[in-house]
mmCIF file of C-alpha atoms in Angstrom:
data_model
loop_
_atom_site.group_PDB
_atom_site.id
_atom_site.type_symbol
_atom_site.label_atom_id
_atom_site.label_comp_id
_atom_site.label_asym_id
_atom_site.label_seq_id
_atom_site.Cartn_x
_atom_site.Cartn_y
_atom_site.Cartn_z
ATOM 1 C CA MET I 1 113.790 96.080 109.746
ATOM 2 C CA GLU I 2 112.477 92.524 109.349
ATOM 3 C CA LYS I 3 108.685 92.114 109.388
ATOM 4 C CA LYS I 4 108.897 89.585 112.210
ATOM 5 C CA MET I 5 110.779 92.023 114.428
ATOM 6 C CA MET I 6 108.436 94.857 113.425
ATOM 7 C CA TRP I 7 105.306 92.879 114.428
ATOM 8 C CA LYS I 8 106.974 91.988 117.740
ATOM 9 C CA LEU I 9 107.504 95.681 118.472
ATOM 10 C CA ILE I 10 103.892 96.478 117.520
ATOM 11 C CA ALA I 11 102.617 93.644 119.741
ATOM 12 C CA LYS I 12 104.799 94.866 122.590
ATOM 13 C CA GLU I 13 103.476 98.418 122.227
ATOM 14 C CA GLN I 14 99.856 97.262 122.005
ATOM 15 C CA GLY I 15 100.393 94.752 124.820
ATOM 16 C CA LYS I 16 100.870 97.566 127.358
ATOM 17 C CA ASP I 17 97.316 98.780 126.671
ATOM 18 C CA PHE I 18 95.958 95.244 127.094
ATOM 19 C CA LEU I 19 97.692 94.948 130.479
ATOM 20 C CA LEU I 20 96.096 98.226 131.550
ATOM 21 C CA TYR I 21 92.700 97.036 130.287
ATOM 22 C CA PHE I 22 92.927 93.775 132.242
ATOM 23 C CA ALA I 23 93.996 95.706 135.353
ATOM 24 C CA PHE I 24 90.799 97.780 135.087
ATOM 25 C CA LEU I 25 88.712 94.608 134.632
ATOM 26 C CA PHE I 26 90.341 93.132 137.724
ATOM 27 C CA ILE I 27 89.586 96.243 139.800
ATOM 28 C CA PHE I 28 85.942 96.313 138.696
ATOM 29 C CA GLY I 29 85.668 92.552 139.353
ATOM 30 C CA VAL I 30 86.999 93.026 142.882
ATOM 31 C CA LEU I 31 84.532 95.893 143.503
ATOM 32 C CA PHE I 32 81.582 93.817 142.245
ATOM 33 C CA PHE I 33 82.674 90.970 144.507
ATOM 34 C CA LEU I 34 83.185 93.112 147.616
ATOM 35 C CA TYR I 35 79.846 94.878 147.251
ATOM 36 C CA GLU I 36 78.157 91.556 146.459
ATOM 37 C CA LEU I 37 76.768 92.847 143.195
ATOM 38 C CA PRO I 38 75.483 90.474 140.502
ATOM 39 C CA MET I 39 78.400 89.192 138.416
ATOM 40 C CA GLU I 40 76.375 88.556 135.255
ATOM 41 C CA PRO I 41 76.291 92.256 134.149
ATOM 42 C CA TYR I 42 80.015 92.471 134.915
ATOM 43 C CA ILE I 43 80.788 89.411 132.759
ATOM 44 C CA TYR I 44 78.649 90.646 129.836
ATOM 45 C CA GLY I 45 80.182 94.096 130.108
ATOM 46 C CA ALA I 46 83.701 92.653 130.248
ATOM 47 C CA MET I 47 83.092 90.485 127.179
ATOM 48 C CA LEU I 48 81.587 93.379 125.192
ATOM 49 C CA THR I 49 84.319 95.862 126.130
ATOM 50 C CA PHE I 50 87.010 93.228 125.426
ATOM 51 C CA LEU I 51 85.560 92.693 121.938
ATOM 52 C CA LEU I 52 85.390 96.422 121.212
ATOM 53 C CA PHE I 53 88.830 97.032 122.745
ATOM 54 C CA GLY I 54 90.352 94.185 120.707
ATOM 55 C CA ILE I 55 88.843 95.534 117.473
ATOM 56 C CA ALA I 56 90.095 99.041 118.281
ATOM 57 C CA LYS I 57 93.614 97.848 119.057
ATOM 58 C CA GLY I 58 93.630 95.636 115.939
ATOM 59 C CA ILE I 59 92.715 98.616 113.778
ATOM 60 C CA GLY I 60 95.355 100.653 115.616
ATOM 61 C CA GLY I 61 97.985 98.001 114.928
ATOM 62 C CA VAL I 62 97.138 97.927 111.216
ATOM 63 C CA ARG I 63 97.308 101.730 111.057
ATOM 64 C CA LEU I 64 100.642 101.669 112.860
ATOM 65 C CA PHE I 65 101.974 99.088 110.384
ATOM 66 C CA LYS I 66 100.830 101.148 107.375
ATOM 67 C CA LYS I 67 102.339 104.280 108.874
ATOM 68 C CA HIS I 68 105.604 102.445 109.422
ATOM 69 C CA GLN I 69 105.627 101.311 105.789
ATOM 70 C CA ARG I 70 104.911 104.848 104.564
ATOM 71 C CA LEU I 71 107.717 106.303 106.680
ATOM 72 C CA ARG I 72 110.170 103.652 105.483
ATOM 73 C CA GLN I 73 109.276 104.476 101.876
ATOM 74 C CA GLU I 74 109.772 108.184 102.558
ATOM 75 C CA PHE I 75 113.154 107.523 104.155
ATOM 76 C CA GLU I 76 114.252 105.456 101.150
ATOM 77 C CA ASN I 77 113.299 108.319 98.798
ATOM 78 C CA LEU I 78 114.569 111.008 101.168
ATOM 79 C CA PRO I 79 116.949 112.725 98.666
ATOM 80 C CA LEU I 80 114.102 113.045 96.120
ATOM 81 C CA LEU I 81 111.511 114.581 98.441
ATOM 82 C CA SER I 82 111.152 118.328 98.899
ATOM 83 C CA ASP I 83 109.182 117.854 102.133
ATOM 84 C CA PRO I 84 110.254 114.412 103.362
ATOM 85 C CA PHE I 85 108.483 114.360 106.715
ATOM 86 C CA ALA I 86 104.862 113.264 107.157
ATOM 87 C CA GLN I 87 102.413 115.363 109.153
ATOM 88 C CA PRO I 88 102.733 114.506 112.856
ATOM 89 C CA GLU I 89 99.764 112.870 114.552
ATOM 90 C CA THR I 90 101.033 113.084 118.137
ATOM 91 C CA LEU I 91 103.095 115.521 120.193
ATOM 92 C CA CYS I 92 105.941 112.981 120.364
ATOM 93 C CA GLU I 93 105.990 112.689 116.569
ATOM 94 C CA ALA I 94 106.062 116.493 116.231
ATOM 95 C CA ASP I 95 109.058 116.693 118.596
ATOM 96 C CA PHE I 96 110.787 113.907 116.681
ATOM 97 C CA ILE I 97 110.264 115.691 113.335
ATOM 98 C CA ASP I 98 111.582 118.954 114.820
ATOM 99 C CA LEU I 99 114.677 117.060 115.957
ATOM 100 C CA LEU I 100 115.168 115.596 112.477
ATOM 101 C CA VAL I 101 114.809 119.023 110.861
ATOM 102 C CA GLN I 102 117.427 120.495 113.203
ATOM 103 C CA LEU I 103 119.784 117.579 112.576
ATOM 104 C CA GLN I 104 119.290 118.031 108.835
ATOM 105 C CA GLN I 105 120.206 121.713 109.112
ATOM 106 C CA ILE I 106 123.318 120.856 111.106
ATOM 107 C CA LEU I 107 124.260 118.210 108.528
ATOM 108 C CA ASN I 108 123.782 120.649 105.633
ATOM 109 C CA HIS I 109 125.914 123.257 107.389
ATOM 110 C CA THR I 110 128.642 120.727 108.178
ATOM 111 C CA THR I 111 128.575 119.358 104.621
ATOM 112 C CA THR I 112 128.903 122.871 103.172
ATOM 113 C CA LYS I 113 131.903 123.628 105.387
ATOM 114 C CA TRP I 114 133.488 120.268 104.552
ATOM 115 C CA ASN I 115 133.029 120.802 100.808
ATOM 116 C CA GLU I 116 134.571 124.245 101.090
ATOM 117 C CA LYS I 117 137.589 122.867 102.963
ATOM 118 C CA GLU I 118 137.937 120.079 100.414
ATOM 119 C CA ARG I 119 137.856 122.561 97.516
ATOM 120 C CA ASN I 120 140.468 124.719 99.245
ATOM 121 C CA ALA I 121 142.678 121.676 99.841
ATOM 122 C CA ILE I 122 142.360 120.553 96.208
ATOM 123 C CA ASP I 123 143.163 124.078 94.994
ATOM 124 C CA PHE I 124 146.202 124.240 97.282
ATOM 125 C CA TYR I 125 147.616 120.857 96.253
ATOM 126 C CA THR I 126 146.924 121.522 92.578
ATOM 127 C CA THR I 127 148.775 124.840 92.807
ATOM 128 C CA TRP I 128 151.621 123.208 94.735
ATOM 129 C CA VAL I 129 151.973 120.426 92.156
ATOM 130 C CA HIS I 130 152.164 122.907 89.286
ATOM 131 C CA GLN I 131 154.652 125.087 91.172
ATOM 132 C CA ILE I 132 156.941 122.192 92.119
ATOM 133 C CA LYS I 133 157.166 121.217 88.460
ATOM 134 C CA THR I 134 159.240 124.321 87.686
ATOM 135 C CA PRO I 135 162.251 123.627 89.973
ATOM 136 C CA VAL I 136 162.150 119.948 89.003
ATOM 137 C CA SER I 137 162.278 120.893 85.309
ATOM 138 C CA VAL I 138 165.175 123.269 85.986
ATOM 139 C CA LEU I 139 166.989 120.505 87.857
ATOM 140 C CA ARG I 140 166.508 118.169 84.877
ATOM 141 C CA MET I 141 167.904 120.778 82.485
ATOM 142 C CA ILE I 142 170.977 121.275 84.680
ATOM 143 C CA LEU I 143 171.660 117.552 84.906
ATOM 144 C CA GLN I 144 171.237 117.082 81.154
ATOM 145 C CA LYS I 145 174.037 119.533 80.411
ATOM 146 C CA GLU I 146 176.690 116.954 81.303
ATOM 147 C CA ASP I 147 176.415 113.257 80.458
ATOM 148 C CA THR I 148 178.048 111.505 83.411
ATOM 149 C CA LYS I 149 177.150 108.352 85.321
ATOM 150 C CA GLN I 150 176.241 110.394 88.374
ATOM 151 C CA ASN I 151 174.025 112.728 86.358
ATOM 152 C CA ARG I 152 172.274 109.798 84.709
ATOM 153 C CA SER I 153 171.542 108.324 88.130
ATOM 154 C CA LEU I 154 170.257 111.669 89.370
ATOM 155 C CA LEU I 155 168.093 112.040 86.265
ATOM 156 C CA LEU I 156 166.438 108.737 87.090
ATOM 157 C CA GLU I 157 165.614 110.046 90.551
ATOM 158 C CA VAL I 158 164.263 113.247 89.020
ATOM 159 C CA PHE I 159 162.117 111.088 86.727
ATOM 160 C CA ARG I 160 160.719 109.276 89.768
ATOM 161 C CA ILE I 161 159.920 112.626 91.406
ATOM 162 C CA GLU I 162 158.095 113.672 88.240
ATOM 163 C CA GLN I 163 156.143 110.402 88.311
ATOM 164 C CA TYR I 164 155.055 111.001 91.894
ATOM 165 C CA ILE I 165 154.032 114.565 91.024
ATOM 166 C CA GLU I 166 151.923 113.265 88.143
ATOM 167 C CA MET I 167 150.432 110.671 90.489
ATOM 168 C CA VAL I 168 149.311 113.385 92.916
ATOM 169 C CA LEU I 169 147.853 115.489 90.107
ATOM 170 C CA SER I 170 146.033 112.500 88.628
ATOM 171 C CA TYR I 171 144.684 111.544 92.043
ATOM 172 C CA LEU I 172 143.256 115.057 92.501
ATOM 173 C CA HIS I 173 141.670 114.982 89.048
ATOM 174 C CA LEU I 174 140.162 111.523 89.530
ATOM 175 C CA GLU I 175 138.665 112.461 92.902
ATOM 176 C CA SER I 176 137.279 115.707 91.508
ATOM 177 C CA PRO I 177 133.624 115.774 90.302
ATOM 178 C CA SER I 178 134.714 117.515 87.093
ATOM 179 C CA SER I 179 136.294 115.511 84.296
ATOM 180 C CA ASP I 180 138.774 116.316 81.541
ATOM 181 C CA PHE I 181 138.320 113.061 79.632
ATOM 182 C CA VAL I 182 138.322 113.362 75.840
ATOM 183 C CA PHE I 183 137.380 110.125 74.073
ATOM 184 C CA LYS I 184 138.608 109.485 70.545
ATOM 185 C CA GLU I 185 139.913 106.624 68.478
ATOM 186 C CA TYR I 186 143.657 106.177 68.990
ATOM 187 C CA LYS I 187 146.258 103.728 67.760
ATOM 188 C CA LEU I 188 147.254 101.750 70.816
ATOM 189 C CA ASP I 189 150.812 101.262 69.534
ATOM 190 C CA THR I 190 151.371 105.022 69.365
ATOM 191 C CA ILE I 191 150.446 105.404 73.038
ATOM 192 C CA LEU I 192 152.535 102.387 74.087
ATOM 193 C CA LYS I 193 155.625 103.520 72.174
ATOM 194 C CA GLU I 194 155.537 106.959 73.780
ATOM 195 C CA VAL I 195 155.323 105.421 77.252
ATOM 196 C CA ILE I 196 158.141 102.957 76.482
ATOM 197 C CA HIS I 197 160.329 105.799 75.201
ATOM 198 C CA LYS I 198 159.657 107.711 78.421
ATOM 199 C CA PHE I 199 160.854 104.775 80.549
ATOM 200 C CA ALA I 200 163.779 103.811 78.276
ATOM 201 C CA PRO I 201 166.484 105.175 80.637
ATOM 202 C CA GLN I 202 165.194 102.972 83.462
ATOM 203 C CA PHE I 203 165.308 99.871 81.242
ATOM 204 C CA VAL I 204 168.928 100.695 80.392
ATOM 205 C CA GLU I 205 169.914 101.530 83.975
ATOM 206 C CA LYS I 206 168.496 98.279 85.398
ATOM 207 C CA LYS I 207 169.542 96.198 82.383
ATOM 208 C CA ILE I 208 165.981 94.944 81.969
ATOM 209 C CA THR I 209 165.017 93.422 78.631
ATOM 210 C CA LEU I 210 161.857 94.691 76.963
ATOM 211 C CA THR I 211 159.843 92.450 74.654
ATOM 212 C CA TYR I 212 157.275 94.497 72.787
ATOM 213 C CA ILE I 213 154.959 92.977 70.189
ATOM 214 C CA PRO I 214 152.999 95.606 68.189
ATOM 215 C CA THR I 215 149.255 95.340 68.735
ATOM 216 C CA ASN I 216 147.978 96.891 65.467
ATOM 217 C CA LEU I 217 144.890 97.907 67.430
ATOM 218 C CA THR I 218 142.740 101.038 67.379
ATOM 219 C CA ILE I 219 140.773 101.741 70.551
ATOM 220 C CA LEU I 220 138.256 104.268 71.815
ATOM 221 C CA THR I 221 139.866 105.890 74.842
ATOM 222 C CA ASP I 222 141.424 109.028 76.297
ATOM 223 C CA GLU I 223 145.073 109.270 75.250
ATOM 224 C CA LYS I 224 146.351 111.146 78.304
ATOM 225 C CA TRP I 225 144.641 108.931 80.862
ATOM 226 C CA LEU I 226 145.446 105.653 79.123
ATOM 227 C CA SER I 227 149.087 106.789 78.973
ATOM 228 C CA PHE I 228 148.940 107.449 82.715
ATOM 229 C CA LEU I 229 147.429 104.002 83.297
ATOM 230 C CA VAL I 230 150.144 102.222 81.287
ATOM 231 C CA GLU I 231 152.853 104.353 82.923
ATOM 232 C CA GLN I 232 151.747 103.296 86.401
ATOM 233 C CA ILE I 233 151.743 99.628 85.426
ATOM 234 C CA LEU I 234 155.151 99.880 83.734
ATOM 235 C CA SER I 235 156.556 101.833 86.675
ATOM 236 C CA ASN I 236 155.467 99.068 89.061
ATOM 237 C CA ALA I 237 156.913 96.411 86.776
ATOM 238 C CA LEU I 238 160.292 98.195 86.703
ATOM 239 C CA LYS I 239 160.203 98.825 90.441
ATOM 240 C CA TYR I 240 159.754 95.175 91.377
ATOM 241 C CA THR I 241 161.800 93.522 88.613
ATOM 242 C CA LYS I 242 165.416 92.860 89.540
ATOM 243 C CA GLU I 243 168.371 93.791 87.375
ATOM 244 C CA GLY I 244 168.633 91.555 84.316
ATOM 245 C CA GLY I 245 164.928 90.695 84.361
ATOM 246 C CA GLN I 246 162.395 90.976 81.554
ATOM 247 C CA ILE I 247 159.194 92.906 80.844
ATOM 248 C CA SER I 248 156.862 91.930 78.021
ATOM 249 C CA ILE I 249 154.079 93.951 76.386
ATOM 250 C CA TYR I 250 151.775 92.022 74.103
ATOM 251 C CA LEU I 251 148.174 91.523 73.056
ATOM 252 C CA ASN I 252 146.011 88.463 73.666
ATOM 253 C CA PRO I 253 143.793 87.083 70.871
ATOM 254 C CA ASP I 254 140.804 88.652 72.663
ATOM 255 C CA ASP I 255 142.453 92.109 72.353
ATOM 256 C CA THR I 256 143.458 92.242 76.032
ATOM 257 C CA LEU I 257 146.703 94.129 76.603
ATOM 258 C CA ASN I 258 149.171 92.364 78.903
ATOM 259 C CA ILE I 259 152.183 93.862 80.679
ATOM 260 C CA SER I 260 154.178 91.017 82.224
ATOM 261 C CA ASP I 261 157.328 91.117 84.332
ATOM 262 C CA THR I 262 159.692 88.641 85.965
ATOM 263 C CA GLY I 263 159.604 90.457 89.292
ATOM 264 C CA ILE I 264 159.014 89.382 92.866
ATOM 265 C CA GLY I 265 155.321 88.630 92.278
ATOM 266 C CA ILE I 266 152.331 89.048 94.566
ATOM 267 C CA ALA I 267 151.244 86.698 97.352
ATOM 268 C CA PRO I 268 147.998 84.794 96.544
ATOM 269 C CA GLU I 269 146.242 86.173 99.619
ATOM 270 C CA ASP I 270 147.139 89.747 98.587
ATOM 271 C CA LEU I 271 146.164 89.464 94.919
ATOM 272 C CA PRO I 272 142.393 90.166 95.366
ATOM 273 C CA ARG I 273 143.162 93.401 97.240
ATOM 274 C CA ILE I 274 145.999 94.994 95.249
ATOM 275 C CA PHE I 275 143.666 97.568 93.650
ATOM 276 C CA GLU I 276 142.372 98.819 97.008
ATOM 277 C CA LYS I 277 143.423 102.273 98.144
ATOM 278 C CA GLY I 278 146.354 102.124 100.570
ATOM 279 C CA PHE I 279 146.855 98.360 100.335
ATOM 280 C CA THR I 280 150.529 97.380 99.958
ATOM 281 C CA GLY I 281 150.580 93.647 100.620
ATOM 282 C CA TYR I 282 153.329 91.504 102.105
ATOM 283 C CA ASN I 283 155.924 92.055 99.356
ATOM 284 C CA GLY I 284 155.259 95.769 99.251
ATOM 285 C CA ARG I 285 155.778 96.125 103.012
ATOM 286 C CA THR I 286 158.895 93.943 102.932
ATOM 287 C CA ASP I 287 160.458 95.838 100.035
ATOM 288 C CA LYS I 288 159.326 99.217 101.494
ATOM 289 C CA LYS I 289 158.654 100.645 98.016
ATOM 290 C CA ALA I 290 154.888 100.354 97.811
ATOM 291 C CA THR I 291 152.576 103.307 98.490
ATOM 292 C CA GLY I 292 149.251 101.536 97.967
ATOM 293 C CA VAL I 293 148.116 104.316 95.621
ATOM 294 C CA GLY I 294 149.453 103.438 92.158
ATOM 295 C CA LEU I 295 147.295 100.401 91.423
ATOM 296 C CA TYR I 296 144.284 102.053 93.045
ATOM 297 C CA LEU I 297 144.677 104.930 90.580
ATOM 298 C CA CYS I 298 145.006 102.370 87.781
ATOM 299 C CA LYS I 299 141.699 100.795 88.743
ATOM 300 C CA GLU I 300 139.919 104.148 89.024
ATOM 301 C CA THR I 301 141.373 105.337 85.726
ATOM 302 C CA ALA I 302 140.369 102.127 83.959
ATOM 303 C CA LYS I 303 136.843 102.483 85.358
ATOM 304 C CA LYS I 304 136.598 106.058 84.049
ATOM 305 C CA LEU I 305 137.804 104.871 80.633
ATOM 306 C CA SER I 306 135.304 101.979 80.580
ATOM 307 C CA HIS I 307 138.200 99.527 80.501
ATOM 308 C CA ARG I 308 138.765 96.622 82.885
ATOM 309 C CA ILE I 309 142.018 95.922 84.695
ATOM 310 C CA PHE I 310 142.975 92.694 86.452
ATOM 311 C CA ALA I 311 146.105 90.902 87.573
ATOM 312 C CA ASP I 312 147.660 87.458 87.693
ATOM 313 C CA SER I 313 150.823 86.698 89.641
ATOM 314 C CA VAL I 314 153.091 83.975 90.992
ATOM 315 C CA VAL I 315 155.451 84.769 93.864
ATOM 316 C CA GLY I 316 159.060 84.709 92.701
ATOM 317 C CA LYS I 317 158.128 84.395 89.024
ATOM 318 C CA GLY I 318 156.391 87.652 88.157
ATOM 319 C CA THR I 319 153.150 89.512 87.594
ATOM 320 C CA THR I 320 150.903 90.157 84.612
ATOM 321 C CA ILE I 321 148.622 93.185 84.620
ATOM 322 C CA SER I 322 145.952 93.042 81.913
ATOM 323 C CA ILE I 323 143.789 95.772 80.439
ATOM 324 C CA GLU I 324 140.604 94.692 78.692
ATOM 325 C CA PHE I 325 139.231 97.336 76.357
ATOM 326 C CA LEU I 326 135.479 97.102 76.807
ATOM 327 C CA THR I 327 134.882 99.971 74.383
ATOM 328 C CA HIS I 328 135.096 99.720 70.575
ATOM 329 C CA THR I 329 138.326 98.225 69.181
ATOM 330 C CA LYS I 330 139.430 97.304 65.705
ATOM 331 C CA LYS I 331 142.486 95.768 64.084
ATOM 332 C CA ILE I 332 144.744 97.735 61.779
ATOM 333 C CA PHE I 333 146.230 95.929 58.814
ATOM 334 C CA GLU I 334 149.148 97.770 57.307
#
């Protein structure tokens, strides 16, 4: 609350007492007049009581202001206080504190129930994700037994299902308070080559050219989660790049990793929001392929890894997603 507004409220509250005081003065003045009593004692008495009353109300206003400041400070530090409520000075304050205590108990009960439901939901979806992996793996094995055009197409769809399963599992892990991050020094090229190999069938199927320039870079990161981050970016690049297009993976002089495509691009007004949860943008809604989750997970993953992710795009020409490694990096000379 602004100080100006606060003093207005204090003046309004104190003003009621002044109105009552002046009403009493008026009544006594009328009585003195009607009974034809000397007005001099009345005037002296009124002046003296007005002075004392003004001093009393001034002190009361200052006390009220200090109490307000103390309460605001207690509210700001509410999570740190074992007994956050000040001792009541009036019956109204006591009732108000009782109400706050009851509301706090209701909130704690509701929060406990909500956390329990959330844990149950996470456990259920985690179990479901792990269980669905088995039939999908069996389906992949069956399709791999015979190398036909139809089976290759079906294998690509199975791969997409596996990607969505991994996306759900990663989302659950990222939203969970616990963390399975293991930070070590890794060769960036090793991680990139494994991801490229994983997506090789899609490059072949869509006849998309890959330009990969080795980075010769060692970074401090988590291998599994950085692989997931690059996979999501590469998956998006393949999804929105038409047949015969090109995807490039290269390193800037400042050790920023770039993954560029010649896809449909992102509208300028959508670009600042592409990492928001659930945001699909104009092209995503038109193409009906966007979920609004992939890039959000990329941003959250990059944040957990202490990396920075950003994008640059031109509609109709393509998009470049960049990963800046804010942690320790070093060049490898072989």
